[in-house]
PDB file of C-alpha atoms in Angstrom:
ATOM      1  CA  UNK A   1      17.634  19.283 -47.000  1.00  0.00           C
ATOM      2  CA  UNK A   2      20.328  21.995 -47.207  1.00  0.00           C
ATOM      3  CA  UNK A   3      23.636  20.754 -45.276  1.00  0.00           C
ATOM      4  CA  UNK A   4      25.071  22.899 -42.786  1.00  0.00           C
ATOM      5  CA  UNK A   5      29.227  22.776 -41.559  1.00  0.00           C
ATOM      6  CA  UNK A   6      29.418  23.879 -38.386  1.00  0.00           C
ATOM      7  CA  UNK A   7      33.305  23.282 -37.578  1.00  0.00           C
ATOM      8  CA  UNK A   8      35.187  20.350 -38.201  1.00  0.00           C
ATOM      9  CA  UNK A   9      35.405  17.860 -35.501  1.00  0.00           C
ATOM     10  CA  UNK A  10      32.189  19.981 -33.232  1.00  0.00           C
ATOM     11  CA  UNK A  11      31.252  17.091 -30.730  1.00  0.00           C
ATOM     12  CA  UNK A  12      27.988  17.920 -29.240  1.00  0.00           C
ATOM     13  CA  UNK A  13      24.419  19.401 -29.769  1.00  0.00           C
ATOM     14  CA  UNK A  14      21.182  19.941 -28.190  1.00  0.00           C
ATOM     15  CA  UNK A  15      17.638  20.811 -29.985  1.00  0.00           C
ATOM     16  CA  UNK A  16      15.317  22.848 -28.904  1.00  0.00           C
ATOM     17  CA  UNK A  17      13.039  26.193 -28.995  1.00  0.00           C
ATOM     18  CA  UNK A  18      15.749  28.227 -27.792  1.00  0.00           C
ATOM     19  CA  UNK A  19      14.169  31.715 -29.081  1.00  0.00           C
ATOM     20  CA  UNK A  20      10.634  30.713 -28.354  1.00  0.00           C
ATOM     21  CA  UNK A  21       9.169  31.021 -32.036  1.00  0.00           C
ATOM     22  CA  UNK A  22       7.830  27.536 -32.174  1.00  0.00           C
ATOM     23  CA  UNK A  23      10.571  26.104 -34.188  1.00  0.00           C
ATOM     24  CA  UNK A  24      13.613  23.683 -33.063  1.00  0.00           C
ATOM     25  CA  UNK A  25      16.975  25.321 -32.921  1.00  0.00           C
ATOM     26  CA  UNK A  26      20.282  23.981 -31.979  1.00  0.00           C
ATOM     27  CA  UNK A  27      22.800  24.745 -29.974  1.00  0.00           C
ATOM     28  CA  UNK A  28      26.236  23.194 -31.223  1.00  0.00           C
ATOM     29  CA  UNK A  29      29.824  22.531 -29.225  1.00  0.00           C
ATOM     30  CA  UNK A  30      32.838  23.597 -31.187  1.00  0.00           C
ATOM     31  CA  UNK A  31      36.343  22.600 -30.695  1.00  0.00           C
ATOM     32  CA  UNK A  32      37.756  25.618 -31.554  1.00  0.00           C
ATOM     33  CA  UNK A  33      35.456  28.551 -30.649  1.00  0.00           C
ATOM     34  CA  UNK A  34      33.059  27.473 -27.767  1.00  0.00           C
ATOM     35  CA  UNK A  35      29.331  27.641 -28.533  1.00  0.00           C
ATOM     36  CA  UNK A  36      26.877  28.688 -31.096  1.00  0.00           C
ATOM     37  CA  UNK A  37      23.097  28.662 -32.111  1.00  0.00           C
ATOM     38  CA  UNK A  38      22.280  27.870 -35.402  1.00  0.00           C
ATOM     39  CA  UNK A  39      18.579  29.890 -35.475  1.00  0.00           C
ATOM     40  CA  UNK A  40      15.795  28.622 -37.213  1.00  0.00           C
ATOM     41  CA  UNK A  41      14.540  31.076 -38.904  1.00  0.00           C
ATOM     42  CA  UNK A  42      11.383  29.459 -40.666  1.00  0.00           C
ATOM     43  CA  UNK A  43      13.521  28.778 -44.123  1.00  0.00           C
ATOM     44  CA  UNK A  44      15.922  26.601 -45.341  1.00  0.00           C
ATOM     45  CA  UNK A  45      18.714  28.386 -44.111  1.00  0.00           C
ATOM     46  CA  UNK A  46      19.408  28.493 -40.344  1.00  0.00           C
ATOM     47  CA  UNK A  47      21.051  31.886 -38.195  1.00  0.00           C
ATOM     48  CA  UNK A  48      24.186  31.337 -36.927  1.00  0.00           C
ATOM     49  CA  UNK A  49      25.483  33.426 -34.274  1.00  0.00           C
ATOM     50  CA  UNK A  50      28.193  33.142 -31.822  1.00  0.00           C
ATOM     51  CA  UNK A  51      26.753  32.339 -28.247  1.00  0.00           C
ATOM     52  CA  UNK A  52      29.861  32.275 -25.609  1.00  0.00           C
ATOM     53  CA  UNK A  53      32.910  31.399 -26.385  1.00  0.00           C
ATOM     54  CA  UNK A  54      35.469  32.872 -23.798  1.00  0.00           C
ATOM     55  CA  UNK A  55      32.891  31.363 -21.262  1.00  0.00           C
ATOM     56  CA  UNK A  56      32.890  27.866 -21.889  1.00  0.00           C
ATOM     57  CA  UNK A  57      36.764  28.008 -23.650  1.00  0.00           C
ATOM     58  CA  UNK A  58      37.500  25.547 -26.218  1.00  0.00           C
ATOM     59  CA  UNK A  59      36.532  21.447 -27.268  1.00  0.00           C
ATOM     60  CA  UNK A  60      33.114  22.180 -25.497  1.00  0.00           C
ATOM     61  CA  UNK A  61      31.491  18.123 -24.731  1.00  0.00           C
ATOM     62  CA  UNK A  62      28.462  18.296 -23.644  1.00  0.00           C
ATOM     63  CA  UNK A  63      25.424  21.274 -24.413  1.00  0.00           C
ATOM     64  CA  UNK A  64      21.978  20.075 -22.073  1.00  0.00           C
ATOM     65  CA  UNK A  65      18.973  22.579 -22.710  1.00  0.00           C
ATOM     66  CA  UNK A  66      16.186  23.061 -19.636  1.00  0.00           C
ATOM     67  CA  UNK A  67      14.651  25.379 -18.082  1.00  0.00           C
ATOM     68  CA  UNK A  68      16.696  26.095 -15.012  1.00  0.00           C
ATOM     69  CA  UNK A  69      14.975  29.143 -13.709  1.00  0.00           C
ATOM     70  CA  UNK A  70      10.690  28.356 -14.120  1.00  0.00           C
ATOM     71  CA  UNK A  71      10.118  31.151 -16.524  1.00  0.00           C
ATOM     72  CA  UNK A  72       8.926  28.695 -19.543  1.00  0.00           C
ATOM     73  CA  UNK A  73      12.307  29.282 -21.390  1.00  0.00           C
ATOM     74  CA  UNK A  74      15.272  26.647 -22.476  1.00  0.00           C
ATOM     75  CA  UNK A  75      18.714  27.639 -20.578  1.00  0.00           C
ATOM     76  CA  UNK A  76      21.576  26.410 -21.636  1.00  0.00           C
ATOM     77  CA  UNK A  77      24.332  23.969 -20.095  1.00  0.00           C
ATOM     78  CA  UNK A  78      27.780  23.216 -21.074  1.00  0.00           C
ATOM     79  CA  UNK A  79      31.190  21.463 -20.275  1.00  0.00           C
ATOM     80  CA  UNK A  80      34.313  21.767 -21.808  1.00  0.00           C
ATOM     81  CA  UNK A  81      36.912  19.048 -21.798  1.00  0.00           C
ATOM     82  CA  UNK A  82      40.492  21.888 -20.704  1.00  0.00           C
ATOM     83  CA  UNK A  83      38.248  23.141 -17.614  1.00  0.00           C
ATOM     84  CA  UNK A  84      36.845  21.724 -14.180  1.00  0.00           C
ATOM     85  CA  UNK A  85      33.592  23.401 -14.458  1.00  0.00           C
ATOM     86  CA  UNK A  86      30.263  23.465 -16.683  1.00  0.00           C
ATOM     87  CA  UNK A  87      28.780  26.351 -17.693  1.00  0.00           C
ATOM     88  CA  UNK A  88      25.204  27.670 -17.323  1.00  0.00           C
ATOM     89  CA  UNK A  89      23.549  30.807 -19.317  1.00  0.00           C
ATOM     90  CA  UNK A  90      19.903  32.102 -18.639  1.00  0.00           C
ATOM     91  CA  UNK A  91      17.694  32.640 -21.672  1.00  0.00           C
ATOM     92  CA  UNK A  92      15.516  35.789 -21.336  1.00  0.00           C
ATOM     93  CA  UNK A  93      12.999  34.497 -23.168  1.00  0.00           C
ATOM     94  CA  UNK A  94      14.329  36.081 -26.577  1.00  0.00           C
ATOM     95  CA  UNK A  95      16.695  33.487 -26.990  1.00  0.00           C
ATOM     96  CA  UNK A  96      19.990  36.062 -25.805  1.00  0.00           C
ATOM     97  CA  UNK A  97      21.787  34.722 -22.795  1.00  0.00           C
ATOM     98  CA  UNK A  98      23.496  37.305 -20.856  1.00  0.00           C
ATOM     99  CA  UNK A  99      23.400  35.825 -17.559  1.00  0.00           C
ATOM    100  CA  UNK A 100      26.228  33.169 -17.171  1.00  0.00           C
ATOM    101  CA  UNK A 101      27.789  31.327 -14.106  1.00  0.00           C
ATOM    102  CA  UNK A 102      30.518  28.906 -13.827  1.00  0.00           C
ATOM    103  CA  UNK A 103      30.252  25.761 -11.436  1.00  0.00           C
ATOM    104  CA  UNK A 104      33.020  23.529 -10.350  1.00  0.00           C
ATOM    105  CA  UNK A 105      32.478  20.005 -10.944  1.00  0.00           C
ATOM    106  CA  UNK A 106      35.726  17.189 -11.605  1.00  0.00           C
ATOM    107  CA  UNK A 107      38.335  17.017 -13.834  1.00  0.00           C
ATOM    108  CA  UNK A 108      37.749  16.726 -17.662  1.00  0.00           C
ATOM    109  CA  UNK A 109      34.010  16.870 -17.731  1.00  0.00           C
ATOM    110  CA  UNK A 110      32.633  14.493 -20.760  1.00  0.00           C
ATOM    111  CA  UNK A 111      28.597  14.942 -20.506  1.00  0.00           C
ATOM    112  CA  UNK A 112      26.210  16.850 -18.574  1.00  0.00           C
ATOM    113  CA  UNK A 113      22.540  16.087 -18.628  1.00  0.00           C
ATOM    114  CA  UNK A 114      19.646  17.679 -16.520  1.00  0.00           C
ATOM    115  CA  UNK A 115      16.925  16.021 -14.241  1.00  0.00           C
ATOM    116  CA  UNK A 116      14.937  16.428 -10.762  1.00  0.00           C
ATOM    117  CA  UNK A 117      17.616  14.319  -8.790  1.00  0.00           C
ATOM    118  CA  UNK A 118      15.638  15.712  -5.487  1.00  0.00           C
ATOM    119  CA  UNK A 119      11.967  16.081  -6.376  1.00  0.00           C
ATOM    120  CA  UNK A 120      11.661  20.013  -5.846  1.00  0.00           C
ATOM    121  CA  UNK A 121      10.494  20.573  -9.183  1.00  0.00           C
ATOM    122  CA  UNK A 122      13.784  21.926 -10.749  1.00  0.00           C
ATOM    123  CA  UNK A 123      16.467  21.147 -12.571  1.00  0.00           C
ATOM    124  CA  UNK A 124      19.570  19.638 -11.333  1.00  0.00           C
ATOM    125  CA  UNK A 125      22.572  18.714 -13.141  1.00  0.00           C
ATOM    126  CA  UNK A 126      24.775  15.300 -13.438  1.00  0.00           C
ATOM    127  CA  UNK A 127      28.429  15.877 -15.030  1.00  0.00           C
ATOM    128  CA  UNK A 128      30.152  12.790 -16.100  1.00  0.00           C
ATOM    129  CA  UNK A 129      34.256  13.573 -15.200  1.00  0.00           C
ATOM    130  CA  UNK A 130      36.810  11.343 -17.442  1.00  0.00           C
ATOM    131  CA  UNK A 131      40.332  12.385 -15.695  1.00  0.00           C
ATOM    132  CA  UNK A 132      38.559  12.168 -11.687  1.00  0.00           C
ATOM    133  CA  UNK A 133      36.610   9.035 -12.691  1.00  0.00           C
ATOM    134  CA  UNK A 134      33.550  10.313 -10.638  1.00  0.00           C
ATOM    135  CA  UNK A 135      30.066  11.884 -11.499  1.00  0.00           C
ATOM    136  CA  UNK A 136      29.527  14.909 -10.146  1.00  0.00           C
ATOM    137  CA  UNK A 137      25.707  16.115  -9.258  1.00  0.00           C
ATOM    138  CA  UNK A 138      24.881  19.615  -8.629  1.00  0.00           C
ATOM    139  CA  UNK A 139      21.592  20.701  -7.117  1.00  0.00           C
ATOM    140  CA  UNK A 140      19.818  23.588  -8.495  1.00  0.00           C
ATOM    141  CA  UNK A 141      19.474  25.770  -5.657  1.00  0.00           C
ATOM    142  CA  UNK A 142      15.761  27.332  -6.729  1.00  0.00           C
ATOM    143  CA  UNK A 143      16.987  30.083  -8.351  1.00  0.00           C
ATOM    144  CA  UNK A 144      18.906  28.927 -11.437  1.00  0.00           C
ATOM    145  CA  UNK A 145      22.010  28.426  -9.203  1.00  0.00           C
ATOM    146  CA  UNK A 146      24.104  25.543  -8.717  1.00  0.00           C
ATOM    147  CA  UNK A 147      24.762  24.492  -5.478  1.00  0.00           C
ATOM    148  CA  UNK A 148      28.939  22.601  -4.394  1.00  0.00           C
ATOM    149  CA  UNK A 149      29.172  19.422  -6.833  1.00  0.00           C
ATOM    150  CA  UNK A 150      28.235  15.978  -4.940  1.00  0.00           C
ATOM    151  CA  UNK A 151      30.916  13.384  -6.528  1.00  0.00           C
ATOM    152  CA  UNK A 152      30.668   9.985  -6.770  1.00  0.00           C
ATOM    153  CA  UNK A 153      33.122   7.691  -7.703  1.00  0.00           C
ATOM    154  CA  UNK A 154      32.418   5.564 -10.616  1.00  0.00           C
ATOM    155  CA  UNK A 155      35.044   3.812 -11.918  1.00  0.00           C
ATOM    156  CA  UNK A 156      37.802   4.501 -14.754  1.00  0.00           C
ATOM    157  CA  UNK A 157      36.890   7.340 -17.351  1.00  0.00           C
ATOM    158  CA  UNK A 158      33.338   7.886 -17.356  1.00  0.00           C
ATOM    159  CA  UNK A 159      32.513   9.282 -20.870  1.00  0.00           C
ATOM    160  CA  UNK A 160      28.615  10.078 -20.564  1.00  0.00           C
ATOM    161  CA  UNK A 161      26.077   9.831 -18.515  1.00  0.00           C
ATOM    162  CA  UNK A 162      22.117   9.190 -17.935  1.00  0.00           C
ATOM    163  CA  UNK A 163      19.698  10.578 -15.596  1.00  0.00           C
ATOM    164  CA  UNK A 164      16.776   8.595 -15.991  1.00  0.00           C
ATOM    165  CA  UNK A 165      13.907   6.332 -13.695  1.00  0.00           C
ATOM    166  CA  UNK A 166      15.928   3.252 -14.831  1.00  0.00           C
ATOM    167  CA  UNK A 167      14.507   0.968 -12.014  1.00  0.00           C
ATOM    168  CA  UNK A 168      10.647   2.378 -12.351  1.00  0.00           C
ATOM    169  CA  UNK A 169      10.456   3.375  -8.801  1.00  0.00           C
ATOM    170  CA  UNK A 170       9.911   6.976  -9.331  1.00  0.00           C
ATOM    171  CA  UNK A 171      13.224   8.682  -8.995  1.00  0.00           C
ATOM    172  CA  UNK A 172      15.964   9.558 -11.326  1.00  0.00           C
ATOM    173  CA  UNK A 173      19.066   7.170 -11.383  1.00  0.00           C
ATOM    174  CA  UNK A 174      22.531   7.931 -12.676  1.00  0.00           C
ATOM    175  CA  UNK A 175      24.735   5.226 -15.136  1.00  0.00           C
ATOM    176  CA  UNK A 176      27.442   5.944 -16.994  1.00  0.00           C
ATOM    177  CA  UNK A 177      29.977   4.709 -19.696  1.00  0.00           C
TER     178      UNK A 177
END
């Protein structure tokens, strides 16, 4: 398998479909230049294009892929470690994301994962915050929007975080490290 150097030091990753050819791309965190999909294009050798990086600024620490909107297609989330918010970009279905929002969540963000956190059939988000020591959970509001962040204290520098049916009762529960 051909090796691929993304940046030295990039700290995150998420696989998936993102252009919706039937083949796994990823979506890579840099510290120095924000985000960028590395494209598979069917051969040994993957794209690589930039994909925001005055959006999410720099040492980006988390990348979660769902689909935030319904339309079938993986959107992407991010956090950077400099800024109080995560970022989220739309996919049009092509694999281009032009539609980007910012949402305020707590200080330092670490990890960001997706789930139904209120059984509406979308998906929310759960930021774990290393300099507020608290979790924040944002609500997708139906529409690919984020609603105000929900924190919860959790104790001294949470560095990542699950969203998972951990107690088999049918709803998503949060724990962190």
């Amino acid at each position: 398998s051909p090796r691929i150097q993304v940046d030295s030091g990039a700290q995150t990753f998420a696989v998936g479909d993102v252009d919706g050819d039937g083949d796994l791309d990823l979506v890579v965190g840099r510290p120095s230049s924000g985000l960028i999909i590395l494209r598979n294009n069917g051969t040994p050798v993957l794209d690589v294009e930039p994909l925001s990086a005055e959006a999410i600024g720099t040492n980006a620490t988390s990348v979660a892929l769902g689909d935030l909107d319904g339309d079938g297609d993986l959107d992407v989330v991010a956090s950077s470690r400099y800024q109080s918010q995560i970022l989220r970009m739309l996919n049009d279905g092509t694999g281009a994301f032009s539609s980007r929002a910012n949402s305020d969540v707590g200080s330092s963000p670490k990890s960001v994962v997706l789930g139904d956190a209120d059984g509406d059939g979308d998906l929310d988000a759960v930021v774990a915050n290393g300099s507020s020591n608290n979790v924040s959970l944002l609500r997708n509001d139906g529409t690919a929007g984020f609603g105000a962040s929900i924190n919860f204290d959790v104790g001294s520098s949470p560095q990542r975080v699950v969203f998972k049916d951990l107690d088999g009762d049918g709803d998503l529960d949060i724990a962190t490290v």
